[in-house]
Each structure stands twice: as C-alpha cells, then as structure tokens.
Short mmCIF file of C-alpha atoms and ligand atoms in Angstrom, two decimals:
data_model
loop_
_atom_site.label_atom_id
_atom_site.label_comp_id
_atom_site.label_asym_id
_atom_site.label_seq_id
_atom_site.Cartn_x
_atom_site.Cartn_y
_atom_site.Cartn_z
CA UNK A 1 -30.87 18.66 -25.19
CA UNK A 2 -27.98 16.40 -26.09
CA UNK A 3 -28.85 12.78 -26.83
CA UNK A 4 -27.67 10.35 -24.14
CA UNK A 5 -25.97 7.10 -24.97
CA UNK A 6 -26.39 4.48 -22.24
CA UNK A 7 -24.08 1.64 -21.42
CA UNK A 8 -22.67 -0.08 -18.34
CA UNK A 9 -19.15 0.27 -16.98
CA UNK A 10 -17.38 -1.92 -14.42
CA UNK A 11 -16.16 0.09 -11.43
CA UNK A 12 -13.35 -2.38 -10.90
CA UNK A 13 -11.72 -2.68 -14.32
CA UNK A 14 -13.45 -0.11 -16.51
CA UNK A 15 -14.79 -2.82 -18.85
CA UNK A 16 -17.83 -1.72 -20.84
CA UNK A 17 -20.94 -3.63 -21.76
CA UNK A 18 -24.12 -2.72 -23.63
CA UNK A 19 -26.27 -4.65 -21.13
CA UNK A 20 -26.34 -4.88 -17.36
CA UNK A 21 -25.13 -8.11 -15.82
CA UNK A 22 -24.45 -9.17 -12.23
CA UNK A 23 -20.90 -10.12 -13.16
CA UNK A 24 -18.38 -8.15 -15.19
CA UNK A 25 -17.51 -10.03 -18.41
CA UNK A 26 -13.98 -8.60 -18.39
CA UNK A 27 -12.70 -9.10 -14.83
CA UNK A 28 -15.37 -11.31 -13.26
CA UNK A 29 -16.18 -8.86 -10.41
CA UNK A 30 -19.69 -9.11 -9.00
CA UNK A 31 -22.12 -6.18 -8.75
CA UNK A 32 -19.59 -3.80 -10.19
CA UNK A 33 -21.46 -2.62 -13.31
CA UNK A 34 -23.04 0.81 -13.10
CA UNK A 35 -25.19 2.55 -15.65
CA UNK A 36 -23.34 5.24 -17.51
CA UNK A 37 -24.96 7.89 -19.66
CA UNK A 38 -22.51 9.76 -21.79
CA UNK A 39 -23.67 13.11 -23.03
CA UNK A 40 -22.61 14.04 -26.52
CA UNK A 41 -20.22 16.92 -26.63
CA UNK A 42 -21.99 20.22 -27.21
CA UNK A 43 -21.39 21.64 -30.70
CA UNK A 44 -18.38 23.97 -30.93
CA UNK A 45 -16.69 22.20 -28.05
CA UNK A 46 -13.21 20.87 -28.70
CA UNK A 47 -12.64 17.22 -27.98
CA UNK A 48 -9.74 16.93 -25.64
CA UNK A 49 -8.55 13.75 -27.24
CA UNK A 50 -6.35 15.85 -29.52
CA UNK A 51 -3.13 17.19 -28.16
CA UNK A 52 -3.50 20.85 -27.41
CA UNK A 53 0.12 21.85 -27.72
CA UNK A 54 -0.42 22.94 -31.32
CA UNK A 55 2.83 21.31 -32.42
CA UNK A 56 2.88 19.42 -35.71
CA UNK A 57 4.08 15.87 -34.97
CA UNK A 58 7.23 14.73 -36.74
CA UNK A 59 9.39 11.60 -36.81
CA UNK A 60 12.70 12.10 -34.96
CA UNK A 61 15.49 9.94 -33.62
CA UNK A 62 15.15 9.01 -29.94
CA UNK A 63 18.37 10.87 -29.28
CA UNK A 64 16.67 14.15 -30.14
CA UNK A 65 14.32 13.65 -27.20
CA UNK A 66 17.08 13.32 -24.64
CA UNK A 67 17.77 16.50 -22.81
CA UNK A 68 19.88 16.68 -19.72
CA UNK A 69 17.39 18.80 -17.82
CA UNK A 70 14.52 16.48 -18.66
CA UNK A 71 16.12 13.12 -18.01
CA UNK A 72 17.24 13.99 -14.49
CA UNK A 73 14.84 12.80 -11.83
CA UNK A 74 13.29 15.36 -9.51
CA UNK A 75 13.70 14.46 -5.86
CA UNK A 76 10.62 14.78 -3.67
CA UNK A 77 13.01 15.49 -0.78
CA UNK A 78 11.43 12.49 0.99
CA UNK A 79 13.94 9.63 0.53
CA UNK A 80 11.24 7.01 1.05
CA UNK A 81 8.95 8.61 -1.53
CA UNK A 82 11.86 8.79 -3.98
CA UNK A 83 12.51 5.09 -3.49
CA UNK A 84 8.87 4.24 -4.22
CA UNK A 85 8.94 6.48 -7.30
CA UNK A 86 11.98 4.65 -8.64
CA UNK A 87 14.47 7.43 -7.90
CA UNK A 88 12.30 10.56 -7.92
CA UNK A 89 9.71 12.16 -10.20
CA UNK A 90 10.29 12.01 -13.93
CA UNK A 91 9.49 15.06 -16.08
CA UNK A 92 6.46 14.76 -18.39
CA UNK A 93 4.84 12.14 -16.23
CA UNK A 94 1.31 11.81 -14.92
CA UNK A 95 0.94 10.02 -11.58
CA UNK A 96 -2.11 8.94 -9.65
CA UNK A 97 -2.31 8.59 -5.87
CA UNK A 98 -5.36 6.61 -4.75
CA UNK A 99 -6.75 5.95 -1.30
CA UNK A 100 -9.83 6.22 0.87
CA UNK A 101 -10.93 9.70 1.99
CA UNK A 102 -9.11 10.94 5.10
CA UNK A 103 -6.13 8.59 4.77
CA UNK A 104 -3.68 11.46 4.19
CA UNK A 105 -3.28 11.89 0.41
CA UNK A 106 -3.65 15.69 0.47
CA UNK A 107 -1.35 15.95 3.49
CA UNK A 108 1.40 13.89 1.85
CA UNK A 109 1.23 15.87 -1.39
CA UNK A 110 1.13 19.19 0.47
CA UNK A 111 4.26 18.18 2.37
CA UNK A 112 5.99 17.16 -0.88
CA UNK A 113 4.95 20.46 -2.49
CA UNK A 114 6.23 22.28 0.62
CA UNK A 115 9.72 20.85 0.07
CA UNK A 116 9.68 20.96 -3.74
CA UNK A 117 8.53 24.56 -3.89
CA UNK A 118 11.92 25.75 -2.66
CA UNK A 119 13.40 24.71 -6.01
CA UNK A 120 10.45 24.39 -8.40
CA UNK A 121 7.28 26.27 -9.35
CA UNK A 122 4.52 24.25 -7.67
CA UNK A 123 0.78 24.60 -7.99
CA UNK A 124 -2.01 22.86 -6.09
CA UNK A 125 -5.30 22.73 -8.01
CA UNK A 126 -8.00 21.81 -5.52
CA UNK A 127 -11.65 21.18 -6.11
CA UNK A 128 -12.06 19.93 -2.55
CA UNK A 129 -10.60 22.40 -0.14
CA UNK A 130 -10.54 26.18 0.03
CA UNK A 131 -7.34 28.20 0.11
CA UNK A 132 -8.06 29.01 3.74
CA UNK A 133 -8.19 25.33 4.70
CA UNK A 134 -5.04 24.40 2.82
CA UNK A 135 -3.17 27.46 4.11
CA UNK A 136 -4.17 26.57 7.65
CA UNK A 137 -2.87 23.01 7.21
CA UNK A 138 0.33 24.23 5.52
CA UNK A 139 0.92 26.64 8.42
CA UNK A 140 0.48 23.84 10.92
CA UNK A 141 2.94 21.74 8.96
CA UNK A 142 5.46 24.59 9.13
CA UNK A 143 5.57 25.12 5.35
CA UNK A 144 6.51 28.35 3.61
CA UNK A 145 3.12 29.68 2.47
CA UNK A 146 4.63 32.24 0.08
CA UNK A 147 6.23 29.68 -2.17
CA UNK A 148 3.16 27.42 -2.63
CA UNK A 149 0.68 28.54 -5.28
CA UNK A 150 -2.92 27.45 -4.92
CA UNK A 151 -5.94 27.40 -7.19
CA UNK A 152 -9.40 26.51 -5.98
CA UNK A 153 -11.64 25.48 -8.84
CA UNK A 154 -13.96 22.73 -10.01
CA UNK A 155 -13.69 23.71 -13.65
CA UNK A 156 -11.16 21.98 -15.88
CA UNK A 157 -11.04 24.71 -18.55
CA UNK A 158 -10.42 27.37 -15.90
CA UNK A 159 -7.59 25.27 -14.42
CA UNK A 160 -6.10 24.59 -17.84
CA UNK A 161 -5.92 28.23 -18.92
CA UNK A 162 -4.40 29.33 -15.59
CA UNK A 163 -1.85 26.51 -15.80
CA UNK A 164 -0.92 27.66 -19.31
CA UNK A 165 -0.24 31.16 -18.02
CA UNK A 166 1.53 30.21 -14.79
CA UNK A 167 3.59 27.35 -16.31
CA UNK A 168 4.19 25.34 -13.12
CA UNK A 169 6.83 22.60 -12.93
CA UNK A 170 4.83 20.48 -10.50
CA UNK A 171 1.04 20.29 -10.39
CA UNK A 172 -1.11 18.53 -7.79
CA UNK A 173 -4.72 17.90 -8.84
CA UNK A 174 -6.83 17.23 -5.75
CA UNK A 175 -8.91 15.38 -6.72
CA UNK A 176 -9.69 13.94 -10.16
CA UNK A 177 -13.25 13.37 -8.94
CA UNK A 178 -13.98 16.97 -8.03
CA UNK A 179 -13.01 18.63 -11.31
CA UNK A 180 -15.39 18.66 -14.26
CA UNK A 181 -15.16 19.77 -17.86
CA UNK A 182 -17.95 21.92 -19.21
CA UNK A 183 -17.78 19.99 -22.48
CA UNK A 184 -19.70 17.15 -20.84
CA UNK A 185 -23.10 17.38 -19.24
CA UNK A 186 -22.45 14.74 -16.59
CA UNK A 187 -21.43 15.84 -13.14
CA UNK A 188 -17.99 15.68 -11.51
CA UNK A 189 -16.93 12.22 -10.36
CA UNK A 190 -18.71 10.28 -13.10
CA UNK A 191 -16.75 7.95 -15.32
CA UNK A 192 -16.88 10.17 -18.38
CA UNK A 193 -15.70 13.18 -16.37
CA UNK A 194 -12.78 11.51 -14.64
CA UNK A 195 -11.61 10.06 -17.95
CA UNK A 196 -11.80 13.48 -19.57
CA UNK A 197 -9.94 15.15 -16.68
CA UNK A 198 -7.23 12.49 -16.81
CA UNK A 199 -6.90 12.83 -20.57
CA UNK A 200 -6.47 16.59 -20.23
CA UNK A 201 -3.79 16.35 -17.53
CA UNK A 202 -2.05 13.66 -19.57
CA UNK A 203 -1.82 16.18 -22.42
CA UNK A 204 -0.55 18.84 -20.05
CA UNK A 205 2.08 16.51 -18.59
CA UNK A 206 3.29 15.34 -22.01
CA UNK A 207 3.19 18.63 -23.87
CA UNK A 208 5.01 20.93 -21.44
CA UNK A 209 7.90 20.42 -19.06
CA UNK A 210 6.05 19.51 -15.89
CA UNK A 211 5.01 16.73 -13.54
CA UNK A 212 1.36 16.15 -12.67
CA UNK A 213 0.17 14.18 -9.63
CA UNK A 214 -3.55 13.49 -9.43
CA UNK A 215 -5.40 12.38 -6.31
CA UNK A 216 -8.14 9.77 -6.76
CA UNK A 217 -10.47 8.77 -3.95
CA UNK A 218 -11.40 5.15 -3.53
CA UNK A 219 -14.79 4.47 -2.02
CA UNK A 220 -15.76 1.02 -0.82
CA UNK A 221 -19.36 1.38 -1.92
CA UNK A 222 -18.34 2.37 -5.46
CA UNK A 223 -20.29 5.64 -5.21
CA UNK A 224 -17.40 7.39 -6.96
CA UNK A 225 -15.69 6.13 -10.06
CA UNK A 226 -12.28 5.20 -8.78
CA UNK A 227 -8.63 5.31 -9.81
CA UNK A 228 -8.80 1.71 -11.08
CA UNK A 229 -10.53 2.96 -14.22
CA UNK A 230 -7.62 5.29 -14.93
CA UNK A 231 -4.71 2.96 -14.23
CA UNK A 232 -4.05 2.28 -17.91
CA UNK A 233 -4.01 6.00 -18.80
CA UNK A 234 -1.40 7.22 -16.32
CA UNK A 235 2.34 6.51 -16.01
CA UNK A 236 2.31 5.38 -12.41
CA UNK A 237 -0.29 4.51 -9.78
CA UNK A 238 0.29 4.51 -6.04
CA UNK A 239 -2.11 3.62 -3.27
CA UNK A 240 -1.94 5.23 0.14
CA UNK A 241 -3.38 2.89 2.74
CA UNK A 242 -3.49 2.26 6.43
CA UNK A 243 -0.87 -0.35 7.35
CA UNK A 244 -2.02 -1.12 10.85
CA UNK A 245 -4.94 0.27 12.72
CA UNK A 246 -3.92 3.69 13.89
CA UNK A 247 -1.43 6.15 12.53
CA UNK A 248 0.73 4.01 10.25
CA UNK A 249 0.30 4.46 6.51
CA UNK A 250 1.86 2.69 3.57
CA UNK A 251 2.47 4.10 0.10
CA UNK A 252 2.41 1.19 -2.35
CA UNK A 253 3.24 1.08 -6.03
CA UNK A 254 0.50 -0.43 -8.14
CA UNK A 255 2.03 0.40 -11.49
CA UNK A 256 5.17 2.30 -12.43
CA UNK A 257 6.38 2.74 -16.00
CA UNK A 258 9.64 4.18 -14.71
CA UNK A 259 10.48 1.98 -11.75
CA UNK A 260 9.71 -1.17 -9.85
CA UNK A 261 6.01 -1.93 -9.41
CA UNK A 262 6.81 -3.62 -6.13
CA UNK A 263 7.87 -0.87 -3.77
CA UNK A 264 6.39 0.54 -0.60
CA UNK A 265 7.20 3.11 2.05
CA UNK A 266 5.81 3.48 5.55
CA UNK A 267 4.72 6.75 7.17
CA UNK A 268 3.23 7.74 10.47
CA UNK A 269 0.52 10.38 10.67
CA UNK A 270 1.54 12.66 13.49
CA UNK A 271 0.52 16.09 14.70
CA UNK A 272 3.20 17.48 12.40
CA UNK A 273 1.90 15.63 9.37
CA UNK A 274 3.34 12.49 7.83
CA UNK A 275 6.71 11.32 9.05
CA UNK A 276 8.73 8.64 7.24
CA UNK A 277 9.14 5.44 9.28
CA UNK A 278 12.52 4.04 8.32
CA UNK A 279 12.36 1.06 10.64
CA UNK A 280 8.77 -0.25 10.95
CA UNK A 281 9.88 -3.54 12.59
CA UNK A 282 11.48 -1.65 15.46
CA UNK A 283 8.23 0.20 16.01
CA UNK A 284 6.11 -2.98 15.94
CA UNK A 285 8.40 -4.85 18.34
CA UNK A 286 9.24 -1.92 20.61
CA UNK A 287 6.90 -2.89 23.43
CA UNK A 288 7.42 -6.66 23.25
CA UNK A 289 7.64 -8.31 26.63
CA UNK A 290 10.53 -10.73 26.94
CA UNK A 291 10.62 -14.00 28.81
CA UNK A 292 6.86 -14.49 28.96
CA UNK A 293 4.84 -17.28 27.38
CA UNK A 294 2.40 -16.75 24.51
CA UNK A 295 4.40 -14.46 22.25
CA UNK A 296 6.31 -15.08 19.04
CA UNK A 297 7.62 -13.06 16.11
CA UNK A 298 6.71 -13.46 12.43
CA UNK A 299 8.17 -11.77 9.35
CA UNK A 300 5.67 -10.39 6.84
CA UNK A 301 6.57 -9.21 3.36
CA UNK A 302 4.85 -6.32 1.63
CA UNK A 303 6.25 -5.59 -1.81
CA UNK A 304 9.99 -5.56 -1.21
CA UNK A 305 9.69 -4.50 2.44
CA UNK A 306 9.68 -6.88 5.36
CA UNK A 307 8.08 -6.15 8.72
CA UNK A 308 8.54 -8.15 11.87
CA UNK A 309 5.38 -8.36 13.96
CA UNK A 310 4.64 -9.78 17.37
CA UNK A 311 1.91 -12.40 17.74
CA UNK A 312 0.30 -12.76 21.15
CA UNK A 313 -1.73 -15.73 22.34
CA UNK A 314 -3.59 -16.34 25.58
CA UNK A 315 -4.96 -19.78 26.45
CA UNK A 316 -7.11 -20.04 29.58
CA UNK A 317 -9.13 -22.88 31.15
CA UNK A 318 -12.78 -22.61 30.19
CA UNK A 319 -15.03 -23.29 33.16
CA UNK A 320 -18.43 -23.02 31.53
CA UNK A 321 -20.08 -23.39 28.12
CA UNK A 322 -18.24 -23.59 24.84
CA UNK A 323 -14.61 -22.45 24.86
CA UNK A 324 -14.14 -18.95 23.40
CA UNK A 325 -12.12 -18.34 20.27
CA UNK A 326 -11.28 -14.65 19.86
CA UNK A 327 -8.91 -13.34 17.22
CA UNK A 328 -7.70 -9.88 16.23
CA UNK A 329 -5.80 -9.17 13.03
CA UNK A 330 -5.75 -12.85 12.00
CA UNK A 331 -8.26 -14.83 10.00
CA UNK A 332 -10.17 -17.10 12.36
CA UNK A 333 -10.09 -20.04 9.92
CA UNK A 334 -6.31 -19.91 9.88
CA UNK A 335 -6.12 -20.13 13.68
CA UNK A 336 -8.81 -22.84 13.80
CA UNK A 337 -6.73 -24.91 11.39
CA UNK A 338 -3.57 -24.44 13.45
CA UNK A 339 -5.40 -25.37 16.66
CA UNK A 340 -6.59 -28.60 15.03
CA UNK A 341 -3.05 -29.46 13.89
CA UNK A 342 -1.62 -28.73 17.36
CA UNK A 343 -4.32 -30.94 18.90
CA UNK A 344 -3.22 -33.76 16.59
CA UNK A 345 0.31 -33.34 17.91
CA UNK A 346 -0.85 -33.69 21.51
CA UNK A 347 -1.44 -30.11 22.63
CA UNK A 348 -4.99 -30.05 23.92
CA UNK A 349 -7.13 -26.91 23.51
CA UNK A 350 -10.55 -28.56 23.86
CA UNK A 351 -11.44 -27.04 27.23
CA UNK A 352 -9.55 -23.83 26.85
CA UNK A 353 -10.48 -20.33 25.76
CA UNK A 354 -8.10 -19.13 23.05
CA UNK A 355 -7.31 -15.48 22.27
CA UNK A 356 -4.85 -14.48 19.53
CA UNK A 357 -3.90 -11.03 18.31
CA UNK A 358 -1.23 -9.26 16.33
CA UNK A 359 0.38 -6.60 18.50
CA UNK A 360 0.23 -2.91 17.57
CA UNK A 361 -2.99 -3.44 15.61
CA UNK A 362 -1.25 -5.42 12.87
CA UNK A 363 -2.87 -7.72 10.33
CA UNK A 364 -1.63 -11.07 9.09
CA UNK A 365 -2.67 -12.34 5.70
CA UNK A 366 0.34 -14.46 4.83
CA UNK A 367 0.55 -18.22 5.40
CA UNK A 368 4.25 -17.60 6.12
CA UNK A 369 3.21 -16.59 9.64
CA UNK A 370 1.57 -19.98 10.38
CA UNK A 371 4.55 -21.38 12.24
CA UNK A 372 4.87 -18.28 14.42
CA UNK A 373 1.14 -18.38 15.25
CA UNK A 374 1.33 -22.10 16.07
CA UNK A 375 4.38 -21.47 18.26
CA UNK A 376 2.64 -18.65 20.16
CA UNK A 377 -0.39 -20.92 20.75
CA UNK A 378 1.77 -23.82 21.96
CA UNK A 379 3.81 -21.46 24.11
CA UNK A 380 0.67 -20.05 25.76
CA UNK A 381 -0.88 -23.47 26.31
CA UNK A 382 2.31 -25.05 27.71
CA UNK A 383 3.22 -21.84 29.56
CA UNK A 384 6.76 -21.94 28.20
CA UNK A 385 8.30 -18.85 26.69
CA UNK A 386 9.94 -18.82 23.28
CA UNK A 387 13.53 -17.55 23.38
CA UNK A 388 13.43 -13.87 22.43
CA UNK A 389 15.97 -14.20 19.61
CA UNK A 390 13.94 -16.83 17.71
CA UNK A 391 12.05 -15.99 14.52
CA UNK A 392 9.74 -18.55 12.92
CA UNK A 393 9.15 -18.76 9.17
CA UNK A 394 6.92 -21.47 7.77
CA UNK A 395 3.54 -22.50 6.50
CA UNK A 396 1.82 -25.30 8.43
CA UNK A 397 0.05 -27.93 6.37
CA UNK A 398 -2.97 -29.91 7.59
CA UNK A 399 -0.74 -32.93 8.15
CA UNK A 400 1.39 -30.91 10.57
CA UNK A 401 4.26 -30.67 8.10
CA UNK A 402 6.12 -27.39 7.74
CA UNK A 403 6.30 -25.94 4.24
CA UNK A 404 8.84 -23.41 3.09
CA UNK A 405 7.87 -19.80 2.41
CA UNK A 406 8.74 -17.30 -0.30
CA UNK A 407 11.18 -14.41 0.12
CA UNK A 408 13.36 -16.23 2.65
CA UNK A 409 16.16 -13.81 1.74
CA UNK A 410 14.19 -10.64 2.53
CA UNK A 411 12.73 -12.08 5.73
CA UNK A 412 15.98 -13.47 7.12
CA UNK A 413 17.84 -10.25 6.30
CA UNK A 414 15.32 -8.20 8.29
CA UNK A 415 15.45 -10.71 11.16
CA UNK A 416 19.25 -10.48 11.27
CA UNK A 417 19.11 -6.69 11.15
CA UNK A 418 16.78 -6.75 14.14
CA UNK A 419 19.15 -8.99 16.09
CA UNK A 420 17.40 -12.37 15.80
CA UNK A 421 19.94 -15.15 16.20
CA UNK A 422 17.88 -18.27 15.51
CA UNK A 423 15.65 -18.61 12.48
CA UNK A 424 13.42 -21.67 12.38
CA UNK A 425 12.44 -22.67 8.83
CA UNK A 426 11.13 -25.65 6.91
CA UNK A 427 13.51 -28.46 6.16
CA UNK A 428 12.46 -28.28 2.52
CA UNK A 429 13.41 -24.60 2.14
CA UNK A 430 16.40 -23.44 0.14
CA UNK A 431 18.87 -22.41 2.83
CA UNK A 432 21.03 -20.64 0.22
CA UNK A 433 18.37 -17.97 0.19
CA UNK A 434 18.71 -17.36 3.90
CA UNK A 435 21.09 -14.61 4.80
CA UNK A 436 22.20 -14.56 8.41
CA UNK A 437 25.32 -13.03 9.90
CA UNK A 438 28.17 -15.06 11.35
CA UNK A 439 27.14 -16.85 14.51
CA UNK A 440 23.42 -16.88 13.78
CA UNK A 441 21.68 -20.20 13.34
CA UNK A 442 19.20 -21.55 10.86
CA UNK A 443 17.22 -24.37 12.43
CA UNK A 444 15.36 -26.68 10.09
CA UNK A 445 12.27 -28.59 11.07
CA UNK A 446 9.98 -31.02 9.33
CA UNK A 447 6.82 -30.87 11.40
CA UNK A 448 5.08 -29.54 14.51
CA UNK A 449 6.59 -32.28 16.72
CA UNK A 450 10.05 -30.97 15.87
CA UNK A 451 8.91 -27.43 16.61
CA UNK A 452 8.31 -28.42 20.23
CA UNK A 453 11.73 -30.08 20.39
CA UNK A 454 13.47 -27.10 18.88
CA UNK A 455 11.84 -24.51 21.10
CA UNK A 456 11.86 -26.26 24.38
CA UNK A 457 14.49 -29.02 24.19
CA UNK A 458 17.33 -28.45 26.65
CA UNK A 459 19.81 -27.56 23.94
CA UNK A 460 19.66 -26.51 20.33
CA UNK A 461 22.76 -28.43 19.40
CA UNK A 462 21.53 -31.73 17.94
CA UNK A 463 19.80 -30.78 14.69
CA UNK A 464 21.17 -27.29 14.32
CA UNK A 465 23.10 -26.21 11.35
CA UNK A 466 25.27 -23.15 11.55
CA UNK A 467 25.32 -20.87 8.55
CA UNK A 468 27.73 -18.02 8.19
CA UNK A 469 27.48 -15.25 5.64
P1 LIG B 1 -6.09 14.22 4.33
O1 LIG B 1 -4.72 14.48 3.83
O2 LIG B 1 -7.05 15.35 4.26
O3 LIG B 1 -6.73 12.94 3.68
P2 LIG B 1 -7.21 12.67 2.18
O4 LIG B 1 -6.68 13.76 1.32
O5 LIG B 1 -6.66 11.33 1.85
O6 LIG B 1 -8.70 12.65 2.23
O7 LIG B 1 -5.90 13.70 5.83
C1 LIG B 1 -6.75 14.09 6.77
C2 LIG B 1 -6.50 13.34 8.04
O8 LIG B 1 -5.16 13.45 8.49
C3 LIG B 1 -7.37 13.92 9.10
O9 LIG B 1 -8.02 12.86 9.73
C4 LIG B 1 -6.45 14.63 10.03
C5 LIG B 1 -5.15 13.93 9.84
N1 LIG B 1 -3.98 14.80 10.04
C6 LIG B 1 -3.17 14.57 11.13
O10 LIG B 1 -3.40 13.69 11.94
N2 LIG B 1 -2.07 15.38 11.31
C7 LIG B 1 -1.77 16.38 10.45
O11 LIG B 1 -0.75 17.09 10.66
C8 LIG B 1 -2.62 16.59 9.32
C9 LIG B 1 -2.34 17.68 8.36
C10 LIG B 1 -3.72 15.77 9.14
MG1 LIG B 2 -7.82 15.25 0.42
#
C-alpha cells in the first residue's frame, strides 16, 4: 500500500497548507480548504512531469520556431468565438472551458468540432458521455457524424496512446474531472488527478502540432476540484455562464496568453444548439413598451461588450400594513438607497408598494445603472413616461449627486447604435469619451433635482449641450 501524504488545498486558488484553517492563507477565501491525500506514484510508473516527446532539448533562435503553418490562427468558424479567442485557436495551445454542469459546454465544443472537422482531424475524448449520446446530439445539431471522431474513456493512458496513433489536430477533453491516470491511486476529479491530466494534455499540446480544449466543471459546493486550480497551467481560460435567466449564455475570457483577457460573446441555447447573438441589446429591448410610465434603459458593460437593458418599476398605493418592496435582478439595498435619495428630493414612497425588475430576466450589478433605476422609480411614482430615446448613465450618491461612470465611450456607442438620441450623464464626466452621432444630445446633470427637470421639463433646450461626432 502506497504511503499517503496529507495536506490541505484551497479550492479557490489552489494554495496549499500543511494544516487546516477556516481561511485560506493565500487568497483569504473562507471554508475553501479541503483535505488532500496524495498517493505516491507506484514503482515503475513514469512521472508525467517530463516531456514525453523524446526530443532532446536544444537552444535555438526564436526564428527557428516560426513556421507559417503553425503561426496561422485556426478559425472556429464561429466569428464570435474567434473574437473571444483573440482571432482563432493557436496551434500548440491548451485551453480550458469552465462552467456549471448543464450550461452548454459540451454542446458548444461539439458544434465547434462539427465545423472544424471539415478541414481538420478532430477528436472528442469523453469520460462523461457515451458515443451513442454524443452521436444523438450531433445528429440533432445537423453535424456530419462521419467526420467527427470520438473516444469514450476514463483512462488517461488509454487516451494518450490512441491520440499518439490517431494524431488529431484538435482534441476536446470532456471533462478534466472524469479522466484519471492509473499512476495515482486517487479517484477521478480529485486535485492530484486533475493536475496530472492537465499536465499530460499540456505536454500533448506542446509536443505535437495540435490544439487541446479541456472542459472543467465548476460546482458551487466545491465537491469537485475546479478549473480555478488549473488556471496557471493552461494558456487560456474561458467561462461559459448564463447571462440572463433563460437561454442566453455568455462565453467570457478569464485569461488569455494570446489575446485580450477582457472579451465575451453571447449565445442563445435553442433547439438547434447554441446560436451566436450578435445584437444582445436588440433582444433585451425588443418587447419594450413605449410611452408608458415606469420604464427606463440602462447600459451595462461586460468585458468589452455593452448591453442595454430595460428597467421596469411599479409603484402602487399601499392600503394596509407595511409597504411592499419587491425586486428582481437588482440588489435590494441598491434600490432602498435610491428610494431614500428620491424621498429626500421630494418624491414620496412612504405609503407605496414598490416593485422593480430588470426585463428579460436580466441582472444589474453595476452602480452605473443607478440613475436609470432612480428614473424608472420616479417615472412610476409620478406616472410620467420617460422619452423612449433617452438613456441614463450615472451613479447616484447618498447626497443625491450624480457621479460619472466608467466606459462612457463603450456605453454611448452602443446607445447610439440602438438609436438613442439623448444620453443623460453626470456633469463631472468626461464628455470627450462620449461618442454620439450628429444630432444626438448629451445632457449633463448634477443631481436628482436636475434629473426631474431634464426628463419632464417642457423643453430640453436650456441646459443641453449638443455634441457631434
Ligand atoms: P451540455 O452541453 O450537456 O452542458 P455541459 O456540458 O455544460 O454540462 O448542455 C446540456 C443542456 O443544453 C441541456 O439542458 C439541454 C440543452 N440543449 C438544448 O437546449 N438544445 C440543444 O440543441 C442541445 C444540444 C442541448
Ligand atoms: Mg458536458
């Protein structure tokens, strides 16, 4: 029986400690340390920390590594995925796609393989699904089953030897938590196993001309060691998450050695698999009612993408008990703060039920949406509609002052693209960063009192400043 060495590893950052503690010494996360017993490698087993290519390393000029065929990026044939990748896949790279189970990681990669396999030798190594299941899904997605090669195994050594013989250009490993090496006694999904699997696929990606994409599940309860522990080992990490409740998904870059670490792409899970959403704002605003009170539009930034979302507020007289405060997709403390500020500026909510939600199941986490939320609340309470071409960008301080927000350029560009003609911002903001087309207006306000004037004064003319680009 091999001797076990025990230590504790943080599920958040991978930091190690000889003793258990409630808080990770490295990253400060609470309750993230789990006991980890690492079995010694059985005798005769090869440690995979050595490169297996068998080549003797030598010192060469960088120029000798450039090769036209290698330096060209490989398109995924999904323009949005290519953008997130930084222009396509790069040869010899190891990528990790993380996300909660059922979010659509396998579907996305199967669709990419479906398109890539027309030009490249692609192999899916799955420890999760059988060939029958994957074939059934591929058929439903309308993919060419003949060109996609599939291997169902949980054994790393088996996968490695078959990969050596088949020599694929593009390998999907689904998932890193379901493969195990027989050189370790621990079971699949443990920290030692997922590190070993990653190390092996890193060697494969670097030692032969191929691209490897590994799937890593993220579990909220930490029952599986997650992709976070592997982030430093791989070339790029992407997370696939739900953007809004429902079918929208977002692919976000967490780390990318070969491109921007601040990119994202939106998809919709449909009956025909994942479909790229080129214009998320249009989708979020598509069912907006015009000319009614209690609705406003905010611009949210995610990475380098901007989404316009509709905020809806309903304010009704409360006839008994305490007034209700019901919020969906917005932090209740944020709305409570805005209600208090509006009260201070003479808009009374004390005997009114207040309901606020983000349309289309959206979520707001940015303070940049404060002004839009405050405007929707005031609009609902005063029963006055906000002109449909007005977009509000600003953080509201406790004094009622309006503070400027970051990424004014990205937000105003998206607003202009979506046809908004009046952008209300903080007076302190840098208007040079605001890009609006000819004829559009940037309206600057100092505080909540001016918000009322701007929205519902008879004319916009007095304090408006026209900006042309
Ligand atoms: P999957 O790719 O298996 O998720 P993951 O690999 O991240 O665990 O996604 C499974 C979900 O996607 C499942 O709930 C069904 C749904 N789905 C569709 O809605 N349409 C489709 O065409 C496909 C293939 C899956
Ligand atoms: Mg899967």
